[in-house]
Amino acid sequence: MFFHMILERNMHLHPRHFGRDLRDKLITKLMKDVEGTCNGRHGFIVAITGIESVDKGLVLDGSGYATFPVKYQCVVFRPFKGEIVEAVVSMVNKMGFFAEAGPVQIFISNHVSVLI
């Protein structure tokens, strides 16, 4: 199932990126770091659809890096038990077959017992 969610993340930015286009650098880094990843709580982050807010940064002692809290909108894919999904079969062997539904790889065994 696909959901549209608002999530938060603290972004660390190197001092060489400080300047006029700091916000653009943060957004680019957020998309690179987050899109296509799996978050155990929310599922697979498919795409970032918008930025809610970028709060003031805090410079870390010793390194010069700055941390910026970023709130963003995204589309997540989170399959649930019992959910029917459309998938493409990718491999068949004597034990069963593998199928792919987006970022999820599914194994269906031949040894499924039928309960009546």
mmCIF file of N, CA and C in Angstrom:
data_model
loop_
_atom_site.group_PDB
_atom_site.id
_atom_site.type_symbol
_atom_site.label_atom_id
_atom_site.label_comp_id
_atom_site.label_asym_id
_atom_site.label_seq_id
_atom_site.Cartn_x
_atom_site.Cartn_y
_atom_site.Cartn_z
ATOM 1 N N MET A 1 0.842 -1.167 0.000
ATOM 2 C CA MET A 1 0.000 0.000 0.000
ATOM 3 C C MET A 1 0.896 1.243 0.000
ATOM 4 N N PHE A 2 0.480 2.245 -0.730
ATOM 5 C CA PHE A 2 1.226 3.504 -0.803
ATOM 6 C C PHE A 2 0.587 4.531 0.126
ATOM 7 N N PHE A 3 1.406 5.291 0.808
ATOM 8 C CA PHE A 3 0.938 6.331 1.717
ATOM 9 C C PHE A 3 1.698 7.624 1.438
ATOM 10 N N HIS A 4 1.036 8.740 1.679
ATOM 11 C CA HIS A 4 1.692 10.052 1.613
ATOM 12 C C HIS A 4 1.889 10.490 3.053
ATOM 13 N N MET A 5 3.139 10.675 3.458
ATOM 14 C CA MET A 5 3.446 10.971 4.859
ATOM 15 C C MET A 5 4.319 12.209 4.982
ATOM 16 N N ILE A 6 4.323 12.756 6.186
ATOM 17 C CA ILE A 6 5.240 13.840 6.537
ATOM 18 C C ILE A 6 6.235 13.265 7.544
ATOM 19 N N LEU A 7 7.517 13.308 7.187
ATOM 20 C CA LEU A 7 8.576 12.771 8.036
ATOM 21 C C LEU A 7 9.595 13.861 8.348
ATOM 22 N N GLU A 8 10.433 13.591 9.351
ATOM 23 C CA GLU A 8 11.482 14.531 9.737
ATOM 24 C C GLU A 8 12.831 13.829 9.717
ATOM 25 N N ARG A 9 13.863 14.615 9.447
ATOM 26 C CA ARG A 9 15.233 14.078 9.441
ATOM 27 C C ARG A 9 16.203 15.208 9.748
ATOM 28 N N ASN A 10 17.236 14.902 10.520
ATOM 29 C CA ASN A 10 18.312 15.854 10.773
ATOM 30 C C ASN A 10 19.370 15.655 9.701
ATOM 31 N N MET A 11 19.617 16.699 8.929
ATOM 32 C CA MET A 11 20.581 16.630 7.834
ATOM 33 C C MET A 11 21.893 17.271 8.271
ATOM 34 N N HIS A 12 23.007 16.573 8.032
ATOM 35 C CA HIS A 12 24.343 17.091 8.327
ATOM 36 C C HIS A 12 24.929 17.630 7.032
ATOM 37 N N LEU A 13 25.415 18.866 7.084
ATOM 38 C CA LEU A 13 25.940 19.506 5.881
ATOM 39 C C LEU A 13 27.364 20.004 6.124
ATOM 40 N N HIS A 14 28.239 19.717 5.175
ATOM 41 C CA HIS A 14 29.647 20.120 5.248
ATOM 42 C C HIS A 14 29.748 21.642 5.079
ATOM 43 N N PRO A 15 30.706 22.285 5.750
ATOM 44 C CA PRO A 15 30.848 23.745 5.667
ATOM 45 C C PRO A 15 31.062 24.287 4.251
ATOM 46 N N ARG A 16 31.618 23.489 3.343
ATOM 47 C CA ARG A 16 31.850 23.986 1.980
ATOM 48 C C ARG A 16 30.544 24.275 1.237
ATOM 49 N N HIS A 17 29.419 23.753 1.751
ATOM 50 C CA HIS A 17 28.121 23.973 1.109
ATOM 51 C C HIS A 17 27.373 25.178 1.684
ATOM 52 N N PHE A 18 27.964 25.833 2.688
ATOM 53 C CA PHE A 18 27.320 27.014 3.259
ATOM 54 C C PHE A 18 27.389 28.139 2.234
ATOM 55 N N GLY A 19 26.307 28.850 2.084
ATOM 56 C CA GLY A 19 26.271 29.945 1.116
ATOM 57 C C GLY A 19 24.841 30.245 0.719
ATOM 58 N N ARG A 20 24.696 30.944 -0.405
ATOM 59 C CA ARG A 20 23.369 31.348 -0.865
ATOM 60 C C ARG A 20 22.443 30.176 -1.175
ATOM 61 N N ASP A 21 23.002 29.126 -1.754
ATOM 62 C CA ASP A 21 22.171 27.995 -2.168
ATOM 63 C C ASP A 21 22.166 26.864 -1.129
ATOM 64 N N LEU A 22 22.290 27.218 0.143
ATOM 65 C CA LEU A 22 22.329 26.242 1.232
ATOM 66 C C LEU A 22 21.065 25.390 1.253
ATOM 67 N N ARG A 23 19.906 26.019 1.106
ATOM 68 C CA ARG A 23 18.629 25.281 1.127
ATOM 69 C C ARG A 23 18.571 24.275 -0.026
ATOM 70 N N ASP A 24 19.002 24.686 -1.210
ATOM 71 C CA ASP A 24 19.004 23.779 -2.362
ATOM 72 C C ASP A 24 19.941 22.595 -2.130
ATOM 73 N N LYS A 25 21.093 22.861 -1.521
ATOM 74 C CA LYS A 25 22.045 21.786 -1.218
ATOM 75 C C LYS A 25 21.443 20.799 -0.220
ATOM 76 N N LEU A 26 20.725 21.325 0.789
ATOM 77 C CA LEU A 26 20.074 20.458 1.772
ATOM 78 C C LEU A 26 19.030 19.566 1.111
ATOM 79 N N ILE A 27 18.217 20.143 0.239
ATOM 80 C CA ILE A 27 17.154 19.385 -0.427
ATOM 81 C C ILE A 27 17.753 18.322 -1.347
ATOM 82 N N THR A 28 18.797 18.674 -2.081
ATOM 83 C CA THR A 28 19.462 17.710 -2.960
ATOM 84 C C THR A 28 20.046 16.555 -2.157
ATOM 85 N N LYS A 29 20.695 16.878 -1.039
ATOM 86 C CA LYS A 29 21.281 15.846 -0.180
ATOM 87 C C LYS A 29 20.194 14.978 0.442
ATOM 88 N N LEU A 30 19.082 15.582 0.841
ATOM 89 C CA LEU A 30 17.967 14.826 1.410
ATOM 90 C C LEU A 30 17.443 13.813 0.395
ATOM 91 N N MET A 31 17.222 14.249 -0.837
ATOM 92 C CA MET A 31 16.712 13.343 -1.873
ATOM 93 C C MET A 31 17.695 12.204 -2.140
ATOM 94 N N LYS A 32 18.973 12.531 -2.197
ATOM 95 C CA LYS A 32 20.003 11.515 -2.451
ATOM 96 C C LYS A 32 20.081 10.505 -1.305
ATOM 97 N N ASP A 33 19.985 10.989 -0.063
ATOM 98 C CA ASP A 33 20.127 10.126 1.110
ATOM 99 C C ASP A 33 18.881 9.304 1.426
ATOM 100 N N VAL A 34 17.693 9.818 1.082
ATOM 101 C CA VAL A 34 16.453 9.219 1.569
ATOM 102 C C VAL A 34 15.686 8.427 0.508
ATOM 103 N N GLU A 35 15.586 8.948 -0.707
ATOM 104 C CA GLU A 35 14.789 8.263 -1.730
ATOM 105 C C GLU A 35 15.373 6.891 -2.033
ATOM 106 N N GLY A 36 14.504 5.892 -2.056
ATOM 107 C CA GLY A 36 14.931 4.526 -2.355
ATOM 108 C C GLY A 36 15.407 3.739 -1.154
ATOM 109 N N THR A 37 15.292 4.298 0.046
ATOM 110 C CA THR A 37 15.727 3.586 1.247
ATOM 111 C C THR A 37 14.535 2.966 1.961
ATOM 112 N N CYS A 38 14.835 2.059 2.864
ATOM 113 C CA CYS A 38 13.797 1.392 3.647
ATOM 114 C C CYS A 38 13.905 1.844 5.092
ATOM 115 N N ASN A 39 12.793 2.295 5.610
ATOM 116 C CA ASN A 39 12.698 2.680 7.007
ATOM 117 C C ASN A 39 11.806 1.626 7.660
ATOM 118 N N GLY A 40 12.294 0.914 8.655
ATOM 119 C CA GLY A 40 11.539 -0.171 9.270
ATOM 120 C C GLY A 40 10.185 0.235 9.809
ATOM 121 N N ARG A 41 10.058 1.468 10.199
ATOM 122 C CA ARG A 41 8.796 1.936 10.780
ATOM 123 C C ARG A 41 7.790 2.373 9.719
ATOM 124 N N HIS A 42 8.260 3.016 8.660
ATOM 125 C CA HIS A 42 7.355 3.592 7.668
ATOM 126 C C HIS A 42 7.317 2.839 6.350
ATOM 127 N N GLY A 43 8.328 2.069 6.029
ATOM 128 C CA GLY A 43 8.379 1.320 4.778
ATOM 129 C C GLY A 43 9.426 1.886 3.834
ATOM 130 N N PHE A 44 9.255 1.618 2.542
ATOM 131 C CA PHE A 44 10.189 2.077 1.514
ATOM 132 C C PHE A 44 9.830 3.498 1.089
ATOM 133 N N ILE A 45 10.791 4.392 1.154
ATOM 134 C CA ILE A 45 10.547 5.773 0.739
ATOM 135 C C ILE A 45 10.747 5.837 -0.769
ATOM 136 N N VAL A 46 9.639 6.027 -1.489
ATOM 137 C CA VAL A 46 9.652 6.001 -2.949
ATOM 138 C C VAL A 46 10.119 7.335 -3.512
ATOM 139 N N ALA A 47 9.530 8.436 -3.026
ATOM 140 C CA ALA A 47 9.863 9.760 -3.568
ATOM 141 C C ALA A 47 9.545 10.841 -2.551
ATOM 142 N N ILE A 48 10.330 11.898 -2.571
ATOM 143 C CA ILE A 48 10.042 13.091 -1.778
ATOM 144 C C ILE A 48 9.207 14.007 -2.652
ATOM 145 N N THR A 49 8.045 14.405 -2.137
ATOM 146 C CA THR A 49 7.121 15.215 -2.935
ATOM 147 C C THR A 49 7.119 16.686 -2.553
ATOM 148 N N GLY A 50 7.671 17.017 -1.402
ATOM 149 C CA GLY A 50 7.706 18.419 -0.997
ATOM 150 C C GLY A 50 8.469 18.609 0.296
ATOM 151 N N ILE A 51 8.840 19.853 0.546
ATOM 152 C CA ILE A 51 9.554 20.216 1.772
ATOM 153 C C ILE A 51 8.621 21.074 2.608
ATOM 154 N N GLU A 52 8.332 20.617 3.822
ATOM 155 C CA GLU A 52 7.479 21.372 4.741
ATOM 156 C C GLU A 52 8.258 22.531 5.356
ATOM 157 N N SER A 53 9.425 22.209 5.920
ATOM 158 C CA SER A 53 10.217 23.259 6.564
ATOM 159 C C SER A 53 11.676 22.835 6.696
ATOM 160 N N VAL A 54 12.540 23.836 6.697
ATOM 161 C CA VAL A 54 13.962 23.657 7.004
ATOM 162 C C VAL A 54 14.248 24.630 8.137
ATOM 163 N N ASP A 55 14.489 24.092 9.334
ATOM 164 C CA ASP A 55 14.720 24.946 10.496
ATOM 165 C C ASP A 55 16.174 25.396 10.560
ATOM 166 N N LYS A 56 16.440 26.298 11.503
ATOM 167 C CA LYS A 56 17.794 26.835 11.665
ATOM 168 C C LYS A 56 18.766 25.731 12.036
ATOM 169 N N GLY A 57 19.963 25.836 11.497
ATOM 170 C CA GLY A 57 20.989 24.829 11.732
ATOM 171 C C GLY A 57 21.764 25.067 13.012
ATOM 172 N N LEU A 58 22.429 24.021 13.453
ATOM 173 C CA LEU A 58 23.270 24.072 14.638
ATOM 174 C C LEU A 58 24.654 23.569 14.230
ATOM 175 N N VAL A 59 25.685 24.396 14.420
ATOM 176 C CA VAL A 59 27.048 24.016 14.047
ATOM 177 C C VAL A 59 27.603 23.075 15.105
ATOM 178 N N LEU A 60 28.140 21.935 14.648
ATOM 179 C CA LEU A 60 28.691 20.936 15.561
ATOM 180 C C LEU A 60 30.114 21.321 15.955
ATOM 181 N N ASP A 61 30.431 21.182 17.230
ATOM 182 C CA ASP A 61 31.763 21.514 17.735
ATOM 183 C C ASP A 61 32.817 20.590 17.138
ATOM 184 N N GLY A 62 33.940 21.171 16.769
ATOM 185 C CA GLY A 62 35.074 20.381 16.319
ATOM 186 C C GLY A 62 35.108 20.064 14.837
ATOM 187 N N SER A 63 33.954 19.870 14.214
ATOM 188 C CA SER A 63 33.961 19.456 12.807
ATOM 189 C C SER A 63 33.569 20.579 11.853
ATOM 190 N N GLY A 64 32.773 21.515 12.322
ATOM 191 C CA GLY A 64 32.293 22.583 11.460
ATOM 192 C C GLY A 64 31.025 22.223 10.708
ATOM 193 N N TYR A 65 30.647 20.942 10.732
ATOM 194 C CA TYR A 65 29.399 20.528 10.095
ATOM 195 C C TYR A 65 28.222 21.194 10.794
ATOM 196 N N ALA A 66 27.141 21.362 10.075
ATOM 197 C CA ALA A 66 25.923 21.910 10.664
ATOM 198 C C ALA A 66 24.800 20.893 10.507
ATOM 199 N N THR A 67 23.931 20.840 11.506
ATOM 200 C CA THR A 67 22.779 19.946 11.484
ATOM 201 C C THR A 67 21.524 20.785 11.325
ATOM 202 N N PHE A 68 20.706 20.432 10.323
ATOM 203 C CA PHE A 68 19.467 21.145 10.036
ATOM 204 C C PHE A 68 18.289 20.183 10.148
ATOM 205 N N PRO A 69 17.305 20.480 11.012
ATOM 206 C CA PRO A 69 16.091 19.663 11.036
ATOM 207 C C PRO A 69 15.238 19.975 9.798
ATOM 208 N N VAL A 70 14.909 18.947 9.024
ATOM 209 C CA VAL A 70 14.123 19.117 7.802
ATOM 210 C C VAL A 70 12.860 18.274 7.918
ATOM 211 N N LYS A 71 11.718 18.894 7.653
ATOM 212 C CA LYS A 71 10.437 18.193 7.629
ATOM 213 C C LYS A 71 10.003 18.118 6.171
ATOM 214 N N TYR A 72 9.689 16.905 5.693
ATOM 215 C CA TYR A 72 9.397 16.726 4.269
ATOM 216 C C TYR A 72 8.205 15.793 4.047
ATOM 217 N N GLN A 73 7.571 15.946 2.885
ATOM 218 C CA GLN A 73 6.468 15.079 2.466
ATOM 219 C C GLN A 73 7.042 14.018 1.546
ATOM 220 N N CYS A 74 6.548 12.793 1.676
ATOM 221 C CA CYS A 74 7.045 11.730 0.808
ATOM 222 C C CYS A 74 5.984 10.663 0.583
ATOM 223 N N VAL A 75 6.198 9.885 -0.465
ATOM 224 C CA VAL A 75 5.363 8.729 -0.762
ATOM 225 C C VAL A 75 6.129 7.507 -0.284
ATOM 226 N N VAL A 76 5.470 6.679 0.539
ATOM 227 C CA VAL A 76 6.103 5.465 1.046
ATOM 228 C C VAL A 76 5.304 4.243 0.608
ATOM 229 N N PHE A 77 6.006 3.139 0.421
ATOM 230 C CA PHE A 77 5.392 1.860 0.059
ATOM 231 C C PHE A 77 5.584 0.922 1.228
ATOM 232 N N ARG A 78 4.460 0.488 1.819
ATOM 233 C CA ARG A 78 4.528 -0.408 2.966
ATOM 234 C C ARG A 78 3.523 -1.538 2.771
ATOM 235 N N PRO A 79 4.002 -2.712 2.383
ATOM 236 C CA PRO A 79 3.076 -3.837 2.204
ATOM 237 C C PRO A 79 2.653 -4.413 3.558
ATOM 238 N N PHE A 80 1.419 -4.883 3.630
ATOM 239 C CA PHE A 80 0.874 -5.467 4.852
ATOM 240 C C PHE A 80 0.586 -6.942 4.648
ATOM 241 N N LYS A 81 0.579 -7.707 5.712
ATOM 242 C CA LYS A 81 0.253 -9.125 5.652
ATOM 243 C C LYS A 81 -1.168 -9.277 5.115
ATOM 244 N N GLY A 82 -1.333 -10.149 4.147
ATOM 245 C CA GLY A 82 -2.642 -10.392 3.557
ATOM 246 C C GLY A 82 -2.987 -9.465 2.407
ATOM 247 N N GLU A 83 -2.144 -8.499 2.148
ATOM 248 C CA GLU A 83 -2.397 -7.558 1.054
ATOM 249 C C GLU A 83 -2.074 -8.223 -0.282
ATOM 250 N N ILE A 84 -2.895 -7.963 -1.273
ATOM 251 C CA ILE A 84 -2.659 -8.484 -2.614
ATOM 252 C C ILE A 84 -1.885 -7.433 -3.392
ATOM 253 N N VAL A 85 -0.732 -7.837 -3.933
ATOM 254 C CA VAL A 85 0.096 -6.913 -4.703
ATOM 255 C C VAL A 85 0.367 -7.499 -6.082
ATOM 256 N N GLU A 86 0.514 -6.623 -7.055
ATOM 257 C CA GLU A 86 0.900 -7.053 -8.392
ATOM 258 C C GLU A 86 2.416 -7.159 -8.417
ATOM 259 N N ALA A 87 2.916 -8.301 -8.887
ATOM 260 C CA ALA A 87 4.360 -8.533 -8.894
ATOM 261 C C ALA A 87 4.778 -9.194 -10.202
ATOM 262 N N VAL A 88 6.059 -9.074 -10.513
ATOM 263 C CA VAL A 88 6.641 -9.680 -11.709
ATOM 264 C C VAL A 88 7.532 -10.833 -11.263
ATOM 265 N N VAL A 89 7.307 -12.025 -11.819
ATOM 266 C CA VAL A 89 8.119 -13.195 -11.483
ATOM 267 C C VAL A 89 9.522 -12.988 -12.049
ATOM 268 N N SER A 90 10.530 -13.128 -11.172
ATOM 269 C CA SER A 90 11.909 -12.896 -11.611
ATOM 270 C C SER A 90 12.738 -14.170 -11.701
ATOM 271 N N MET A 91 12.368 -15.216 -10.931
ATOM 272 C CA MET A 91 13.125 -16.461 -10.981
ATOM 273 C C MET A 91 12.254 -17.608 -10.482
ATOM 274 N N VAL A 92 12.375 -18.749 -11.142
ATOM 275 C CA VAL A 92 11.643 -19.952 -10.748
ATOM 276 C C VAL A 92 12.664 -21.054 -10.517
ATOM 277 N N ASN A 93 12.509 -21.786 -9.396
ATOM 278 C CA ASN A 93 13.369 -22.944 -9.143
ATOM 279 C C ASN A 93 12.526 -24.059 -8.537
ATOM 280 N N LYS A 94 13.149 -25.185 -8.168
ATOM 281 C CA LYS A 94 12.388 -26.338 -7.683
ATOM 282 C C LYS A 94 11.740 -26.098 -6.316
ATOM 283 N N MET A 95 12.202 -25.105 -5.582
ATOM 284 C CA MET A 95 11.638 -24.828 -4.260
ATOM 285 C C MET A 95 10.478 -23.843 -4.303
ATOM 286 N N GLY A 96 10.343 -23.083 -5.398
ATOM 287 C CA GLY A 96 9.290 -22.077 -5.508
ATOM 288 C C GLY A 96 9.674 -21.034 -6.534
ATOM 289 N N PHE A 97 9.212 -19.801 -6.316
ATOM 290 C CA PHE A 97 9.599 -18.734 -7.244
ATOM 291 C C PHE A 97 9.756 -17.412 -6.509
ATOM 292 N N PHE A 98 10.534 -16.528 -7.124
ATOM 293 C CA PHE A 98 10.743 -15.180 -6.619
ATOM 294 C C PHE A 98 9.984 -14.208 -7.510
ATOM 295 N N ALA A 99 9.408 -13.191 -6.893
ATOM 296 C CA ALA A 99 8.715 -12.142 -7.635
ATOM 297 C C ALA A 99 9.125 -10.800 -7.047
ATOM 298 N N GLU A 100 9.012 -9.760 -7.858
ATOM 299 C CA GLU A 100 9.371 -8.415 -7.409
ATOM 300 C C GLU A 100 8.180 -7.490 -7.550
ATOM 301 N N ALA A 101 7.886 -6.780 -6.475
ATOM 302 C CA ALA A 101 6.830 -5.766 -6.459
ATOM 303 C C ALA A 101 7.486 -4.465 -6.014
ATOM 304 N N GLY A 102 7.947 -3.681 -6.979
ATOM 305 C CA GLY A 102 8.680 -2.459 -6.649
ATOM 306 C C GLY A 102 9.993 -2.829 -5.985
ATOM 307 N N PRO A 103 10.275 -2.282 -4.805
ATOM 308 C CA PRO A 103 11.538 -2.577 -4.131
ATOM 309 C C PRO A 103 11.517 -3.877 -3.330
ATOM 310 N N VAL A 104 10.381 -4.552 -3.274
ATOM 311 C CA VAL A 104 10.227 -5.747 -2.448
ATOM 312 C C VAL A 104 10.444 -7.001 -3.287
ATOM 313 N N GLN A 105 11.273 -7.909 -2.783
ATOM 314 C CA GLN A 105 11.443 -9.205 -3.429
ATOM 315 C C GLN A 105 10.682 -10.230 -2.592
ATOM 316 N N ILE A 106 9.843 -11.034 -3.248
ATOM 317 C CA ILE A 106 8.934 -11.963 -2.579
ATOM 318 C C ILE A 106 9.306 -13.384 -2.984
ATOM 319 N N PHE A 107 9.306 -14.313 -2.013
ATOM 320 C CA PHE A 107 9.517 -15.728 -2.319
ATOM 321 C C PHE A 107 8.242 -16.485 -2.000
ATOM 322 N N ILE A 108 7.763 -17.264 -2.966
ATOM 323 C CA ILE A 108 6.585 -18.106 -2.777
ATOM 324 C C ILE A 108 7.058 -19.552 -2.874
ATOM 325 N N SER A 109 6.875 -20.306 -1.797
ATOM 326 C CA SER A 109 7.366 -21.673 -1.722
ATOM 327 C C SER A 109 6.385 -22.648 -2.368
ATOM 328 N N ASN A 110 6.913 -23.755 -2.913
ATOM 329 C CA ASN A 110 6.075 -24.844 -3.422
ATOM 330 C C ASN A 110 5.472 -25.648 -2.283
ATOM 331 N N HIS A 111 6.037 -25.541 -1.115
ATOM 332 C CA HIS A 111 5.634 -26.352 0.029
ATOM 333 C C HIS A 111 4.621 -25.626 0.900
ATOM 334 N N VAL A 112 3.583 -25.123 0.273
ATOM 335 C CA VAL A 112 2.531 -24.423 1.000
ATOM 336 C C VAL A 112 1.465 -25.437 1.365
ATOM 337 N N SER A 113 1.136 -25.523 2.640
ATOM 338 C CA SER A 113 0.083 -26.446 3.060
ATOM 339 C C SER A 113 -1.265 -25.749 2.949
ATOM 340 N N VAL A 114 -2.254 -26.482 2.483
ATOM 341 C CA VAL A 114 -3.594 -25.937 2.303
ATOM 342 C C VAL A 114 -4.444 -26.368 3.484
ATOM 343 N N LEU A 115 -5.048 -25.410 4.151
ATOM 344 C CA LEU A 115 -5.923 -25.696 5.286
ATOM 345 C C LEU A 115 -7.375 -25.615 4.836
ATOM 346 N N ILE A 116 -8.136 -26.666 5.138
ATOM 347 C CA ILE A 116 -9.562 -26.665 4.753
ATOM 348 C C ILE A 116 -10.409 -26.707 5.994
#
